[in-house]
Amino acid sequence: MHTHTVSELAAALAAGEFSSVELTQHYLDRIASLDGEINSYITVTPEAALAQAKQADERRAQGEVTPLTGIPLAYKDIFCTDGVKTSCASRMLDNFTAPYNATVVQRLADAGAVMLGKTNMDEYAMGSSNENSYYGCVHNPWDKERVPGGSSGGSAAAVAARLCAAALGTDTGGSIRQPAAFTGITGIKPTYGRVSRYGMIAFASSLDQGGPMAASAEDAAMLLNTMAGFDERDSTSANEAVPDYTADLNNSLQGLRIGLPKEYFDEGLDVDVRASVEQAINVYRALGAEIKEVSLPNTNLAVATYYVVANAECSSNLSRYDGVRFGHRCDDPANLEDLYERSRSEGFGNEVKRRIMVGTYVLSAGYYDAYYLKAQKLRHLISDDFSKVFEEVDVIMGPTTPTTAFKIGEKVDDPVAMYLSDVYTVACNMAGLPGMSIPAAPVNGLPVGLQMIGNYFDEARLLNVAHQFQQQTDWHRQMPAGV
Ligand code: GLN
């Protein structure tokens, strides 16, 4: 059953080949036998999952069905889940049980989807390797000595090892696309505002966006249909009609204009990854697309700009964890200051502390203009680069990451090297554009991601473009050995 995509599972459930209870039990059994070595879940909720599955089967019997009824999913542990531990992979929230559901979680539950559990991640979604988790690193199912990418590494590994039918991730600077690339799955970060952030624990509010991580573009489209849409509880949520993302999947790509930014194919790109991406572009040529070189001239400023903006916002967002209202509280505080200081020192891990310090620094009175204001200006230039390119092309394509998955431990002592691995993904968030990663031909047995960036609210086109590739190739069907 687990080799099926969500759309195939939906068809099999509709045909009565198996029940949601049987399917859910199958995934729970797989998690129990395989996740010890992968560590993709922080919390598994077998009883609640089986109860939801039973309800889904009952609803189906009464003819109340949506395409996601009875489909077992996993949610990154950044999404609040009513009555279920929601830790953000931090010691700070190790004792936190959310009192309500995030909007996307509620929408999926209303659609009849089943929650298997909560997936591992980098603490507060800060990281590119899933090594910054209080619950230990996640192992890439393709090579367990390698990282699955981050910060949605648990969701990515769980989908890749088929420990769920699909999962939710969040992407602030690449955290859906980069782990999707490293684990050979399909992930889409929608336009900023397309998916509600209500109940999604904040890292950098002007960049964060939730999205689906799945085995195929068609599956991602099915999830996005339920996730997307206006939410009055999120003031940045877009009040735009939601198209049926599955409706255009089979549109022809004849005449599609694809732009390849020359800055995404520079010396920093691994030669084998480049060859794999070029091979993927040739598939589009054969499908009738027109390929042209374009330029995003401020790409070299993207990583530095991102790490100023994201850290500034994180330092502000994380100030709420003070040991008073919720989360970790130190023992026997001597006074209020001691309570703040020790609760935060004990609750946060090193990467989170590093970012709070950098963020506080760039926002401080003496440095605000030199760093934060400057970064805001550069953010505009980076967005303008994209606007100009979208006057000439429909979709931008390139590699998702400069290399395939790196070894666990390889970059932990060098935060700057870690940050540079985000070079192709962060600009898309700063512009608020939708971006996607789909599997291209692997290199030395490790997955490679083809990234595509679309214009605002053009998710349907990205999904169409991705789906057509997946009709021609079967990289997305490949599974790691031993799972
Ligand atoms: N890797 C980037 C970071 O560490 C992106 C994280 C994310 O998208 N949540 O900030």
Tab-separated table of C-alpha atoms and ligand atoms in Angstrom:
chain	number	residue	atom	x	y	z
A	1	MET	CA	0.000	0.000	0.000
A	2	HIS	CA	2.783	2.428	0.885
A	3	THR	CA	4.173	2.435	-2.647
A	4	HIS	CA	0.949	4.117	-3.787
A	5	THR	CA	0.736	7.857	-4.229
A	6	VAL	CA	-2.023	9.774	-2.440
A	7	SER	CA	-4.107	9.819	-5.617
A	8	GLU	CA	-3.717	6.040	-5.979
A	9	LEU	CA	-4.542	5.511	-2.308
A	10	ALA	CA	-7.653	7.660	-2.701
A	11	ALA	CA	-8.741	5.509	-5.654
A	12	ALA	CA	-8.027	2.275	-3.764
A	13	LEU	CA	-9.972	3.482	-0.714
A	14	ALA	CA	-12.854	4.495	-2.974
A	15	ALA	CA	-12.807	1.077	-4.651
A	16	GLY	CA	-12.896	-0.615	-1.239
A	17	GLU	CA	-9.553	-2.397	-1.807
A	18	PHE	CA	-8.701	-1.646	1.820
A	19	SER	CA	-10.043	0.560	4.587
A	20	SER	CA	-8.459	3.635	6.100
A	21	VAL	CA	-8.057	1.689	9.349
A	22	GLU	CA	-6.036	-0.978	7.496
A	23	LEU	CA	-4.000	1.644	5.679
A	24	THR	CA	-3.335	3.627	8.850
A	25	GLN	CA	-2.282	0.472	10.703
A	26	HIS	CA	0.072	-0.342	7.844
A	27	TYR	CA	1.827	3.018	8.163
A	28	LEU	CA	1.926	2.732	11.972
A	29	ASP	CA	3.588	-0.696	11.598
A	30	ARG	CA	6.116	0.749	9.170
A	31	ILE	CA	6.912	3.587	11.560
A	32	ALA	CA	7.377	1.113	14.419
A	33	SER	CA	9.735	-1.079	12.422
A	34	LEU	CA	11.660	1.498	10.364
A	35	ASP	CA	11.714	4.835	12.138
A	36	GLY	CA	14.160	3.775	14.848
A	37	GLU	CA	16.981	4.283	12.351
A	38	ILE	CA	15.518	7.339	10.623
A	39	ASN	CA	14.084	9.341	13.551
A	40	SER	CA	11.643	11.210	11.353
A	41	TYR	CA	8.898	11.413	13.985
A	42	ILE	CA	8.983	13.206	17.331
A	43	THR	CA	5.516	12.016	18.318
A	44	VAL	CA	3.421	9.195	16.878
A	45	THR	CA	-0.280	9.192	17.790
A	46	PRO	CA	-1.504	5.654	16.998
A	47	GLU	CA	-4.748	5.739	18.961
A	48	ALA	CA	-5.899	9.100	17.656
A	49	ALA	CA	-4.856	8.069	14.134
A	50	LEU	CA	-6.860	4.838	14.245
A	51	ALA	CA	-9.867	6.694	15.673
A	52	GLN	CA	-9.680	9.247	12.847
A	53	ALA	CA	-9.298	6.414	10.335
A	54	LYS	CA	-12.365	4.654	11.716
A	55	GLN	CA	-14.322	7.871	11.454
A	56	ALA	CA	-13.105	8.318	7.884
A	57	ASP	CA	-14.303	4.822	6.993
A	58	GLU	CA	-17.677	5.601	8.547
A	59	ARG	CA	-17.971	8.864	6.676
A	60	ARG	CA	-17.126	7.084	3.475
A	61	ALA	CA	-19.822	4.497	4.143
A	62	GLN	CA	-22.269	7.383	4.428
A	63	GLY	CA	-21.074	8.840	1.141
A	64	GLU	CA	-19.333	11.843	2.712
A	65	VAL	CA	-16.016	11.819	0.916
A	66	THR	CA	-13.302	14.209	-0.128
A	67	PRO	CA	-10.182	13.135	-2.056
A	68	LEU	CA	-8.262	13.097	1.266
A	69	THR	CA	-10.733	11.069	3.316
A	70	GLY	CA	-8.811	8.409	5.213
A	71	ILE	CA	-5.364	9.386	3.891
A	72	PRO	CA	-2.646	9.125	6.605
A	73	LEU	CA	-0.490	12.242	6.864
A	74	ALA	CA	2.316	13.546	9.097
A	75	TYR	CA	2.672	17.125	10.284
A	76	LYS	CA	5.903	18.970	10.986
A	77	ASP	CA	6.047	19.601	14.721
A	78	ILE	CA	5.753	23.344	14.124
A	79	PHE	CA	1.999	23.081	13.453
A	80	CYS	CA	-0.187	23.299	16.545
A	81	THR	CA	-2.257	20.165	17.066
A	82	ASP	CA	-5.028	20.247	19.633
A	83	GLY	CA	-4.211	18.064	22.628
A	84	VAL	CA	-0.985	16.763	21.068
A	85	LYS	CA	2.547	17.774	21.987
A	86	THR	CA	3.815	20.534	19.688
A	87	SER	CA	7.515	20.989	20.402
A	88	CYS	CA	9.076	22.759	17.411
A	89	ALA	CA	11.924	20.321	18.203
A	90	SER	CA	12.953	22.550	21.108
A	91	ARG	CA	13.526	21.774	24.745
A	92	MET	CA	11.657	25.042	25.277
A	93	LEU	CA	8.397	23.448	24.099
A	94	ASP	CA	9.130	19.848	25.105
A	95	ASN	CA	6.340	20.172	27.694
A	96	PHE	CA	3.902	22.079	25.455
A	97	THR	CA	0.573	20.598	24.388
A	98	ALA	CA	-1.182	22.850	21.913
A	99	PRO	CA	-4.687	23.925	22.958
A	100	TYR	CA	-5.937	24.313	19.379
A	101	ASN	CA	-5.301	23.208	15.797
A	102	ALA	CA	-3.413	25.262	13.221
A	103	THR	CA	-5.788	26.274	10.420
A	104	VAL	CA	-4.198	23.876	7.934
A	105	VAL	CA	-4.364	21.000	10.404
A	106	GLN	CA	-8.028	21.749	11.024
A	107	ARG	CA	-8.788	21.944	7.304
A	108	LEU	CA	-7.131	18.606	6.650
A	109	ALA	CA	-8.974	17.047	9.596
A	110	ASP	CA	-12.260	18.433	8.289
A	111	ALA	CA	-11.468	16.882	4.914
A	112	GLY	CA	-11.174	13.503	6.656
A	113	ALA	CA	-7.372	13.124	6.563
A	114	VAL	CA	-5.724	11.067	9.309
A	115	MET	CA	-2.818	12.399	11.391
A	116	LEU	CA	-0.164	9.755	12.114
A	117	GLY	CA	2.007	12.053	14.212
A	118	LYS	CA	4.382	15.000	14.330
A	119	THR	CA	7.661	15.057	12.479
A	120	ASN	CA	11.167	15.988	13.510
A	121	MET	CA	12.708	19.256	12.348
A	122	ASP	CA	15.432	21.752	13.106
A	123	GLU	CA	14.644	23.618	16.323
A	124	TYR	CA	12.212	26.429	15.472
A	125	ALA	CA	12.813	25.612	11.788
A	126	MET	CA	16.320	27.060	11.946
A	127	GLY	CA	18.673	24.930	9.943
A	128	SER	CA	19.432	23.149	6.703
A	129	SER	CA	20.294	19.682	7.962
A	130	ASN	CA	17.921	18.696	10.754
A	131	GLU	CA	20.902	18.428	13.088
A	132	ASN	CA	19.549	21.240	15.295
A	133	SER	CA	16.773	19.169	16.881
A	134	TYR	CA	16.414	18.590	20.605
A	135	TYR	CA	15.270	15.078	19.634
A	136	GLY	CA	18.371	14.193	17.634
A	137	CYS	CA	19.143	14.362	13.955
A	138	VAL	CA	17.102	12.724	11.222
A	139	HIS	CA	18.844	10.203	8.980
A	140	ASN	CA	18.375	10.389	5.238
A	141	PRO	CA	16.703	7.120	4.140
A	142	TRP	CA	18.881	7.073	0.988
A	143	ASP	CA	22.054	6.977	3.056
A	144	LYS	CA	21.635	6.990	6.804
A	145	GLU	CA	25.011	8.674	7.329
A	146	ARG	CA	23.710	11.723	5.511
A	147	VAL	CA	21.373	14.525	6.493
A	148	PRO	CA	17.853	14.689	5.036
A	149	GLY	CA	18.131	18.476	4.731
A	150	GLY	CA	16.269	20.919	6.889
A	151	SER	CA	14.404	22.284	8.488
A	152	SER	CA	11.498	20.003	7.427
A	153	GLY	CA	13.857	17.012	7.424
A	154	GLY	CA	11.532	14.736	9.379
A	155	SER	CA	8.633	15.294	6.994
A	156	ALA	CA	10.923	14.745	4.000
A	157	ALA	CA	12.446	11.547	5.381
A	158	ALA	CA	9.020	10.228	6.395
A	159	VAL	CA	7.646	10.736	2.877
A	160	ALA	CA	10.807	9.324	1.236
A	161	ALA	CA	10.698	6.184	3.413
A	162	ARG	CA	6.923	5.984	2.928
A	163	LEU	CA	6.225	6.288	6.651
A	164	CYS	CA	3.194	8.440	5.718
A	165	ALA	CA	1.335	9.115	2.478
A	166	ALA	CA	2.340	12.790	2.489
A	167	ALA	CA	3.381	15.436	4.993
A	168	LEU	CA	3.349	19.119	5.843
A	169	GLY	CA	6.423	21.294	5.974
A	170	THR	CA	7.214	24.962	6.291
A	171	ASP	CA	9.605	27.012	4.222
A	172	THR	CA	11.199	30.245	5.455
A	173	GLY	CA	14.309	30.072	3.300
A	174	GLY	CA	14.064	26.685	1.622
A	175	SER	CA	12.918	24.283	4.312
A	176	ILE	CA	10.386	22.492	2.113
A	177	ARG	CA	12.393	22.528	-1.121
A	178	GLN	CA	15.879	21.701	0.180
A	179	PRO	CA	14.885	18.591	2.189
A	180	ALA	CA	12.614	17.549	-0.693
A	181	ALA	CA	15.678	17.731	-2.957
A	182	PHE	CA	17.881	15.746	-0.542
A	183	THR	CA	15.332	12.943	-0.126
A	184	GLY	CA	13.933	12.641	-3.662
A	185	ILE	CA	10.413	13.898	-3.011
A	186	THR	CA	8.174	16.691	-4.278
A	187	GLY	CA	7.570	19.817	-2.208
A	188	ILE	CA	5.940	23.142	-2.904
A	189	LYS	CA	6.227	26.397	-0.985
A	190	PRO	CA	3.208	28.431	-2.024
A	191	THR	CA	3.079	32.200	-2.531
A	192	TYR	CA	3.401	34.076	0.771
A	193	GLY	CA	-0.147	34.429	2.106
A	194	ARG	CA	-1.600	31.526	0.108
A	195	VAL	CA	-1.656	29.144	3.088
A	196	SER	CA	-2.669	30.335	6.555
A	197	ARG	CA	0.078	30.741	9.142
A	198	TYR	CA	-2.387	30.623	12.029
A	199	GLY	CA	-1.154	28.036	14.510
A	200	MET	CA	2.148	27.593	12.690
A	201	ILE	CA	4.809	28.545	15.240
A	202	ALA	CA	6.567	31.663	13.983
A	203	PHE	CA	10.218	31.794	12.989
A	204	ALA	CA	10.405	34.769	10.575
A	205	SER	CA	6.859	35.937	9.970
A	206	SER	CA	7.423	37.796	6.695
A	207	LEU	CA	9.013	34.699	5.123
A	208	ASP	CA	7.332	31.639	6.706
A	209	GLN	CA	4.929	29.655	4.570
A	210	GLY	CA	3.521	26.146	4.996
A	211	GLY	CA	3.143	23.681	2.171
A	212	PRO	CA	2.781	20.025	1.191
A	213	MET	CA	5.605	17.486	0.830
A	214	ALA	CA	4.599	14.416	-1.133
A	215	ALA	CA	5.656	11.708	-3.520
A	216	SER	CA	4.314	13.483	-6.606
A	217	ALA	CA	3.128	16.846	-7.912
A	218	GLU	CA	-0.383	15.464	-8.244
A	219	ASP	CA	-0.371	14.559	-4.539
A	220	ALA	CA	0.940	18.011	-3.616
A	221	ALA	CA	-1.891	19.545	-5.663
A	222	MET	CA	-4.451	17.444	-3.809
A	223	LEU	CA	-3.158	18.606	-0.426
A	224	LEU	CA	-2.850	22.221	-1.487
A	225	ASN	CA	-6.495	22.203	-2.579
A	226	THR	CA	-7.448	21.704	1.058
A	227	MET	CA	-4.697	23.802	2.666
A	228	ALA	CA	-4.893	26.985	0.603
A	229	GLY	CA	-7.290	29.849	1.085
A	230	PHE	CA	-8.144	32.927	3.061
A	231	ASP	CA	-8.123	32.754	6.854
A	232	GLU	CA	-9.415	35.695	8.825
A	233	ARG	CA	-7.176	34.617	11.720
A	234	ASP	CA	-4.018	35.329	9.721
A	235	SER	CA	-3.734	39.018	8.851
A	236	THR	CA	-1.306	38.295	5.993
A	237	SER	CA	-3.474	35.604	4.462
A	238	ALA	CA	-4.409	36.406	0.853
A	239	ASN	CA	-8.068	36.860	0.034
A	240	GLU	CA	-7.706	35.279	-3.411
A	241	ALA	CA	-9.895	32.554	-4.853
A	242	VAL	CA	-8.357	29.074	-4.685
A	243	PRO	CA	-8.322	27.287	-8.042
A	244	ASP	CA	-8.600	23.505	-8.269
A	245	TYR	CA	-4.886	22.709	-8.377
A	246	THR	CA	-5.525	19.315	-9.959
A	247	ALA	CA	-7.520	20.772	-12.878
A	248	ASP	CA	-4.566	21.989	-14.973
A	249	LEU	CA	-2.109	19.178	-14.305
A	250	ASN	CA	-2.423	17.828	-17.831
A	251	ASN	CA	-2.074	21.109	-19.715
A	252	SER	CA	0.417	20.962	-22.560
A	253	LEU	CA	3.766	22.679	-22.035
A	254	GLN	CA	4.094	23.615	-25.710
A	255	GLY	CA	5.497	27.154	-25.819
A	256	LEU	CA	6.113	27.361	-22.043
A	257	ARG	CA	8.863	29.917	-21.470
A	258	ILE	CA	11.481	28.658	-18.988
A	259	GLY	CA	14.226	30.937	-17.695
A	260	LEU	CA	17.512	29.570	-16.370
A	261	PRO	CA	19.196	32.175	-14.145
A	262	LYS	CA	22.871	32.167	-15.005
A	263	GLU	CA	23.705	32.882	-11.333
A	264	TYR	CA	22.186	29.497	-10.375
A	265	PHE	CA	24.663	27.646	-12.584
A	266	ASP	CA	27.906	29.225	-11.363
A	267	GLU	CA	31.119	27.654	-9.974
A	268	GLY	CA	29.445	26.812	-6.663
A	269	LEU	CA	27.269	24.193	-8.354
A	270	ASP	CA	28.461	20.593	-8.209
A	271	VAL	CA	29.187	19.371	-11.772
A	272	ASP	CA	27.124	16.202	-11.420
A	273	VAL	CA	24.142	18.084	-9.974
A	274	ARG	CA	24.425	20.488	-12.898
A	275	ALA	CA	24.387	17.597	-15.376
A	276	SER	CA	21.291	16.138	-13.727
A	277	VAL	CA	19.488	19.493	-13.851
A	278	GLU	CA	20.468	19.987	-17.499
A	279	GLN	CA	19.137	16.530	-18.311
A	280	ALA	CA	15.846	17.520	-16.660
A	281	ILE	CA	15.716	20.731	-18.690
A	282	ASN	CA	16.079	18.617	-21.834
A	283	VAL	CA	12.897	16.783	-20.880
A	284	TYR	CA	11.154	20.166	-20.988
A	285	ARG	CA	12.731	20.964	-24.340
A	286	ALA	CA	11.276	17.748	-25.683
A	287	LEU	CA	7.875	18.750	-24.275
A	288	GLY	CA	7.957	21.907	-26.395
A	289	ALA	CA	9.174	24.466	-23.855
A	290	GLU	CA	11.370	27.382	-24.904
A	291	ILE	CA	14.460	27.683	-22.747
A	292	LYS	CA	16.379	30.910	-22.322
A	293	GLU	CA	19.075	32.235	-20.053
A	294	VAL	CA	18.004	34.972	-17.645
A	295	SER	CA	19.747	36.882	-14.872
A	296	LEU	CA	18.974	37.469	-11.193
A	297	PRO	CA	21.892	39.840	-10.595
A	298	ASN	CA	21.474	40.219	-6.829
A	299	THR	CA	21.666	36.474	-6.130
A	300	ASN	CA	25.073	36.868	-4.458
A	301	LEU	CA	23.451	39.117	-1.812
A	302	ALA	CA	20.556	36.774	-1.066
A	303	VAL	CA	22.097	34.637	1.692
A	304	ALA	CA	23.499	37.603	3.638
A	305	THR	CA	20.260	39.557	3.290
A	306	TYR	CA	18.173	36.576	4.322
A	307	TYR	CA	20.205	35.920	7.460
A	308	VAL	CA	19.767	39.533	8.569
A	309	VAL	CA	16.005	39.657	7.937
A	310	ALA	CA	15.224	36.149	9.218
A	311	ASN	CA	17.319	36.532	12.364
A	312	ALA	CA	15.867	39.958	13.151
A	313	GLU	CA	12.353	38.552	12.952
A	314	CYS	CA	13.308	35.424	14.908
A	315	SER	CA	14.768	37.475	17.756
A	316	SER	CA	11.481	39.339	18.006
A	317	ASN	CA	9.240	36.263	17.647
A	318	LEU	CA	11.172	34.190	20.164
A	319	SER	CA	11.060	36.868	22.843
A	320	ARG	CA	7.692	35.399	23.900
A	321	TYR	CA	9.432	32.352	25.393
A	322	ASP	CA	10.254	33.876	28.745
A	323	GLY	CA	9.516	31.017	31.126
A	324	VAL	CA	6.431	32.802	32.414
A	325	ARG	CA	3.464	31.871	30.256
A	326	PHE	CA	4.305	28.561	28.635
A	327	GLY	CA	7.237	26.400	27.732
A	328	HIS	CA	10.296	25.540	29.762
A	329	ARG	CA	10.787	27.215	33.138
A	330	CYS	CA	14.011	26.888	35.118
A	331	ASP	CA	13.953	25.492	38.664
A	332	ASP	CA	13.944	27.832	41.650
A	333	PRO	CA	14.502	31.201	40.003
A	334	ALA	CA	16.086	33.751	42.337
A	335	ASN	CA	14.198	36.660	40.734
A	336	LEU	CA	12.481	37.642	37.479
A	337	GLU	CA	15.692	38.293	35.591
A	338	ASP	CA	17.122	34.968	36.663
A	339	LEU	CA	13.878	33.305	35.536
A	340	TYR	CA	14.159	34.827	32.049
A	341	GLU	CA	17.831	34.190	31.728
A	342	ARG	CA	17.977	30.593	32.867
A	343	SER	CA	14.694	29.531	31.261
A	344	ARG	CA	15.899	30.802	27.898
A	345	SER	CA	19.479	29.554	28.329
A	346	GLU	CA	18.243	26.075	29.182
A	347	GLY	CA	15.332	25.982	26.734
A	348	PHE	CA	17.020	27.071	23.504
A	349	GLY	CA	19.736	25.230	21.603
A	350	ASN	CA	22.908	26.764	20.202
A	351	GLU	CA	21.704	27.660	16.717
A	352	VAL	CA	18.596	29.375	18.074
A	353	LYS	CA	20.731	31.358	20.526
A	354	ARG	CA	23.154	32.340	17.775
A	355	ARG	CA	20.290	33.678	15.672
A	356	ILE	CA	18.655	35.552	18.546
A	357	MET	CA	21.979	37.251	19.229
A	358	VAL	CA	22.570	38.183	15.591
A	359	GLY	CA	18.957	39.326	15.245
A	360	THR	CA	19.067	41.462	18.366
A	361	TYR	CA	22.336	43.004	17.179
A	362	VAL	CA	21.047	43.979	13.728
A	363	LEU	CA	17.957	45.551	15.306
A	364	SER	CA	19.836	47.453	17.995
A	365	ALA	CA	19.810	51.252	17.882
A	366	GLY	CA	23.394	51.700	16.694
A	367	TYR	CA	23.268	49.063	13.935
A	368	TYR	CA	19.684	49.148	12.697
A	369	ASP	CA	20.397	51.365	9.689
A	370	ALA	CA	23.607	49.609	8.744
A	371	TYR	CA	22.152	46.094	8.811
A	372	TYR	CA	18.384	45.760	9.109
A	373	LEU	CA	17.393	48.758	6.992
A	374	LYS	CA	20.051	47.908	4.422
A	375	ALA	CA	18.766	44.331	4.262
A	376	GLN	CA	15.211	45.577	3.689
A	377	LYS	CA	16.433	47.626	0.741
A	378	LEU	CA	18.306	44.673	-0.700
A	379	ARG	CA	15.207	42.551	-0.258
A	380	HIS	CA	13.460	44.954	-2.641
A	381	LEU	CA	16.220	44.657	-5.207
A	382	ILE	CA	16.063	40.873	-4.986
A	383	SER	CA	12.272	40.959	-5.559
A	384	ASP	CA	12.690	43.356	-8.473
A	385	ASP	CA	15.106	40.932	-10.139
A	386	PHE	CA	12.332	38.342	-10.204
A	387	SER	CA	9.672	40.783	-11.437
A	388	LYS	CA	11.857	41.696	-14.399
A	389	VAL	CA	12.517	38.069	-15.288
A	390	PHE	CA	8.808	37.226	-15.121
A	391	GLU	CA	8.170	39.789	-17.852
A	392	GLU	CA	10.008	37.401	-20.183
A	393	VAL	CA	9.402	33.886	-18.855
A	394	ASP	CA	6.659	31.821	-17.197
A	395	VAL	CA	8.803	29.705	-14.889
A	396	ILE	CA	12.349	29.941	-13.539
A	397	MET	CA	14.268	26.688	-13.234
A	398	GLY	CA	17.541	25.599	-11.731
A	399	PRO	CA	19.011	23.370	-9.053
A	400	THR	CA	17.385	23.405	-5.604
A	401	THR	CA	20.735	22.934	-3.881
A	402	PRO	CA	24.383	23.187	-4.973
A	403	THR	CA	25.161	19.595	-3.894
A	404	THR	CA	23.423	16.371	-2.936
A	405	ALA	CA	22.836	15.557	0.760
A	406	PHE	CA	25.969	16.051	2.842
A	407	LYS	CA	27.219	13.837	5.671
A	408	ILE	CA	25.881	14.205	9.200
A	409	GLY	CA	28.392	16.324	11.125
A	410	GLU	CA	30.090	17.672	8.000
A	411	LYS	CA	28.975	21.285	8.415
A	412	VAL	CA	27.961	21.544	12.073
A	413	ASP	CA	31.063	23.448	13.106
A	414	ASP	CA	30.816	25.941	10.264
A	415	PRO	CA	27.512	27.839	10.324
A	416	VAL	CA	28.483	29.980	7.343
A	417	ALA	CA	29.092	26.915	5.150
A	418	MET	CA	25.706	25.628	6.302
A	419	TYR	CA	24.034	28.944	5.433
A	420	LEU	CA	25.629	28.974	1.979
A	421	SER	CA	23.864	25.725	1.112
A	422	ASP	CA	20.668	27.850	0.977
A	423	VAL	CA	21.975	30.004	-1.863
A	424	TYR	CA	19.358	28.976	-4.455
A	425	THR	CA	16.319	28.856	-2.177
A	426	VAL	CA	16.248	31.944	0.056
A	427	ALA	CA	15.642	34.600	-2.615
A	428	CYS	CA	12.273	33.089	-3.502
A	429	ASN	CA	11.059	33.619	0.093
A	430	MET	CA	12.308	37.177	0.200
A	431	ALA	CA	10.230	37.922	-2.877
A	432	GLY	CA	7.273	35.898	-1.493
A	433	LEU	CA	7.081	33.813	-4.683
A	434	PRO	CA	5.970	30.182	-4.960
A	435	GLY	CA	8.777	27.639	-5.355
A	436	MET	CA	8.905	23.927	-5.834
A	437	SER	CA	11.404	21.071	-5.868
A	438	ILE	CA	10.943	17.799	-7.741
A	439	PRO	CA	13.303	14.853	-8.118
A	440	ALA	CA	15.666	14.823	-11.118
A	441	ALA	CA	18.131	12.012	-11.944
A	442	PRO	CA	20.113	10.953	-8.868
A	443	VAL	CA	23.877	11.391	-8.584
A	444	ASN	CA	25.826	8.482	-7.038
A	445	GLY	CA	22.597	7.068	-5.658
A	446	LEU	CA	21.596	10.341	-3.994
A	447	PRO	CA	18.558	12.386	-5.019
A	448	VAL	CA	18.837	15.715	-6.860
A	449	GLY	CA	16.196	18.434	-6.799
A	450	LEU	CA	15.050	20.451	-9.789
A	451	GLN	CA	13.782	23.770	-8.499
A	452	MET	CA	11.091	25.797	-10.203
A	453	ILE	CA	9.977	29.263	-9.155
A	454	GLY	CA	6.736	30.766	-10.424
A	455	ASN	CA	5.078	34.144	-10.459
A	456	TYR	CA	2.752	35.180	-7.606
A	457	PHE	CA	-0.213	32.812	-7.150
A	458	ASP	CA	0.940	30.690	-10.086
A	459	GLU	CA	0.994	27.451	-8.073
A	460	ALA	CA	-1.328	25.747	-10.568
A	461	ARG	CA	1.225	26.304	-13.316
A	462	LEU	CA	4.131	25.019	-11.206
A	463	LEU	CA	2.165	21.895	-10.382
A	464	ASN	CA	1.269	21.411	-14.059
A	465	VAL	CA	4.909	21.859	-15.091
A	466	ALA	CA	6.051	19.416	-12.392
A	467	HIS	CA	3.357	16.856	-13.190
A	468	GLN	CA	4.237	16.818	-16.893
A	469	PHE	CA	7.861	16.032	-15.978
A	470	GLN	CA	6.656	13.213	-13.742
A	471	GLN	CA	4.658	11.785	-16.660
A	472	GLN	CA	7.948	11.511	-18.597
A	473	THR	CA	10.278	10.334	-15.821
A	474	ASP	CA	9.996	8.044	-12.842
A	475	TRP	CA	12.562	9.553	-10.478
A	476	HIS	CA	9.701	10.395	-8.128
A	477	ARG	CA	8.733	6.716	-8.032
A	478	GLN	CA	12.137	5.541	-6.846
A	479	MET	CA	12.409	4.519	-3.238
A	480	PRO	CA	15.463	4.146	-1.029
A	481	ALA	CA	16.718	0.578	-0.527
A	482	GLY	CA	15.815	-1.125	2.722
A	483	VAL	CA	12.541	0.658	3.415
B	1	GLN	N1	17.952	26.807	6.077
B	1	GLN	C1	17.342	28.085	6.270
B	1	GLN	C2	17.600	28.575	7.679
B	1	GLN	O1	18.315	27.933	8.363
B	1	GLN	C3	15.874	28.004	5.996
B	1	GLN	C4	15.069	27.527	7.123
B	1	GLN	C5	13.620	27.468	6.811
B	1	GLN	O2	13.197	27.605	5.663
B	1	GLN	N2	12.830	27.303	7.841
B	1	GLN	O3	17.133	29.585	8.086
